[in-house]
Each structure stands twice: as C-alpha cells, then as structure tokens.
Short mmCIF file of N, CA and C in Angstrom, two decimals:
data_model
loop_
_atom_site.label_atom_id
_atom_site.label_comp_id
_atom_site.label_asym_id
_atom_site.label_seq_id
_atom_site.Cartn_x
_atom_site.Cartn_y
_atom_site.Cartn_z
N MET C 1 138.84 68.58 42.12
CA MET C 1 138.40 68.29 40.78
C MET C 1 137.27 69.26 40.42
N THR C 2 137.38 69.92 39.33
CA THR C 2 136.34 70.85 38.88
C THR C 2 135.67 70.30 37.64
N LYS C 3 134.39 70.61 37.53
CA LYS C 3 133.63 70.19 36.35
C LYS C 3 133.49 71.36 35.40
N LYS C 4 133.55 71.10 34.14
CA LYS C 4 133.35 72.15 33.15
C LYS C 4 131.85 72.32 32.91
N ILE C 5 131.39 73.54 33.02
CA ILE C 5 129.97 73.82 32.85
C ILE C 5 129.67 73.93 31.36
N LYS C 6 128.68 73.14 30.92
CA LYS C 6 128.30 73.14 29.51
C LYS C 6 126.96 73.85 29.29
N ASN C 7 126.07 73.73 30.24
CA ASN C 7 124.75 74.33 30.09
C ASN C 7 124.65 75.54 31.02
N TRP C 8 125.05 76.69 30.52
CA TRP C 8 125.12 77.89 31.36
C TRP C 8 123.75 78.38 31.79
N SER C 9 122.73 78.24 30.96
CA SER C 9 121.40 78.71 31.36
C SER C 9 120.86 77.90 32.53
N ALA C 10 121.08 76.60 32.52
CA ALA C 10 120.65 75.75 33.63
C ALA C 10 121.47 76.06 34.89
N TYR C 11 122.75 76.32 34.71
CA TYR C 11 123.61 76.67 35.84
C TYR C 11 123.18 77.98 36.48
N ASN C 12 122.89 78.98 35.65
CA ASN C 12 122.44 80.27 36.17
C ASN C 12 121.10 80.15 36.89
N GLN C 13 120.20 79.36 36.34
CA GLN C 13 118.90 79.15 36.98
C GLN C 13 119.08 78.42 38.31
N ALA C 14 120.00 77.48 38.38
CA ALA C 14 120.27 76.78 39.64
C ALA C 14 120.81 77.73 40.69
N LEU C 15 121.63 78.69 40.28
CA LEU C 15 122.14 79.68 41.23
C LEU C 15 121.01 80.58 41.75
N ILE C 16 120.08 80.92 40.89
CA ILE C 16 118.94 81.74 41.31
C ILE C 16 118.08 80.97 42.31
N GLN C 17 117.85 79.68 42.04
CA GLN C 17 117.00 78.85 42.89
C GLN C 17 117.67 78.47 44.21
N ARG C 18 118.94 78.68 44.33
CA ARG C 18 119.69 78.31 45.53
C ARG C 18 119.12 78.93 46.80
N GLY C 19 118.75 80.19 46.73
CA GLY C 19 118.24 80.89 47.89
C GLY C 19 116.73 80.78 48.06
N ASN C 20 116.07 80.05 47.19
CA ASN C 20 114.62 79.93 47.23
C ASN C 20 114.23 78.77 48.15
N ILE C 21 113.53 79.09 49.23
CA ILE C 21 113.04 78.05 50.13
C ILE C 21 111.52 78.05 50.04
N ALA C 22 110.99 77.06 49.41
CA ALA C 22 109.54 76.95 49.25
C ALA C 22 109.02 75.97 50.30
N ILE C 23 108.03 76.42 51.05
CA ILE C 23 107.42 75.58 52.07
C ILE C 23 105.96 75.40 51.70
N TRP C 24 105.54 74.16 51.56
CA TRP C 24 104.17 73.85 51.18
C TRP C 24 103.41 73.36 52.40
N LEU C 25 102.29 74.02 52.70
CA LEU C 25 101.44 73.62 53.81
C LEU C 25 100.07 73.25 53.27
N SER C 26 99.46 72.25 53.87
CA SER C 26 98.11 71.88 53.47
C SER C 26 97.12 72.92 53.98
N ASP C 27 95.92 72.94 53.40
CA ASP C 27 94.89 73.88 53.84
C ASP C 27 94.51 73.63 55.29
N ASP C 28 94.51 72.36 55.70
CA ASP C 28 94.19 72.02 57.09
C ASP C 28 95.23 72.60 58.05
N ALA C 29 96.49 72.52 57.68
CA ALA C 29 97.55 73.07 58.54
C ALA C 29 97.44 74.58 58.64
N ILE C 30 97.09 75.24 57.56
CA ILE C 30 96.94 76.69 57.58
C ILE C 30 95.77 77.09 58.46
N GLN C 31 94.66 76.35 58.38
CA GLN C 31 93.50 76.65 59.21
C GLN C 31 93.81 76.46 60.69
N GLN C 32 94.60 75.46 61.03
CA GLN C 32 94.98 75.25 62.42
C GLN C 32 95.91 76.36 62.90
N TRP C 33 96.72 76.87 62.00
CA TRP C 33 97.69 77.90 62.35
C TRP C 33 97.00 79.23 62.62
N GLN C 34 96.01 79.56 61.80
CA GLN C 34 95.31 80.84 61.93
C GLN C 34 94.08 80.64 62.80
N THR C 35 94.19 80.92 64.05
CA THR C 35 93.08 80.74 64.97
C THR C 35 92.28 82.03 65.10
N ALA C 36 90.97 81.89 65.20
CA ALA C 36 90.10 83.06 65.37
C ALA C 36 89.95 83.39 66.85
N GLU C 37 90.34 82.48 67.71
CA GLU C 37 90.20 82.67 69.15
C GLU C 37 91.37 83.50 69.67
N LYS C 38 91.10 84.74 70.02
CA LYS C 38 92.13 85.64 70.53
C LYS C 38 91.80 85.99 71.98
N HIS C 39 92.76 86.46 72.70
CA HIS C 39 92.54 86.79 74.10
C HIS C 39 92.10 88.23 74.29
N GLY C 40 92.11 89.04 73.23
CA GLY C 40 91.62 90.40 73.31
C GLY C 40 92.66 91.44 73.64
N GLY C 41 93.82 91.02 74.08
CA GLY C 41 94.87 91.98 74.44
C GLY C 41 95.95 92.04 73.40
N ARG C 42 97.01 92.69 73.76
CA ARG C 42 98.15 92.76 72.85
C ARG C 42 98.98 91.49 72.94
N GLY C 43 99.68 91.20 71.88
CA GLY C 43 100.60 90.07 71.89
C GLY C 43 100.02 88.82 71.26
N ARG C 44 100.60 87.72 71.61
CA ARG C 44 100.29 86.43 71.02
C ARG C 44 98.97 85.86 71.53
N SER C 45 98.31 85.05 70.71
CA SER C 45 97.06 84.42 71.13
C SER C 45 97.34 83.29 72.12
N ASN C 46 96.31 82.86 72.81
CA ASN C 46 96.46 81.80 73.82
C ASN C 46 96.52 80.41 73.21
N LYS C 47 96.08 80.25 71.99
CA LYS C 47 96.04 78.94 71.36
C LYS C 47 97.30 78.73 70.52
N TYR C 48 97.97 77.62 70.71
CA TYR C 48 99.18 77.30 69.97
C TYR C 48 98.95 76.08 69.11
N THR C 49 99.57 76.03 67.97
CA THR C 49 99.43 74.87 67.09
C THR C 49 100.20 73.70 67.67
N ASP C 50 99.78 72.52 67.28
CA ASP C 50 100.38 71.30 67.81
C ASP C 50 100.99 70.46 66.69
N PHE C 51 101.40 71.10 65.61
CA PHE C 51 101.94 70.35 64.49
C PHE C 51 103.30 70.76 64.11
#
C-alpha cells in the first residue's frame, strides 16, 4: 500500500533530516569526558569515563 504525498516540502525536509543524528550531552557529561589529566605520552589518556 502506498500513500500519496500531499505536502512535498515537509516530505523533502524529512528526507534531509533522515541522516541527521543529533546527540545532546549535558555540560557535566562533557566535562567528565574531557579530562585534563594526561599521562604525558602518545595515545589515549589513562582516565576513562564511566557514563
């Protein structure tokens, strides 16, 4: 069963938004993610987030 599209502007906007993945993080989560404590060498830091 197919539906007839009546509102083409809304349909086109929905197609554009299809690939949009918006992720909202709180300021607290961002601060926990960005740690100032580094190990001084190359690569990943020693502190990992727990959320």
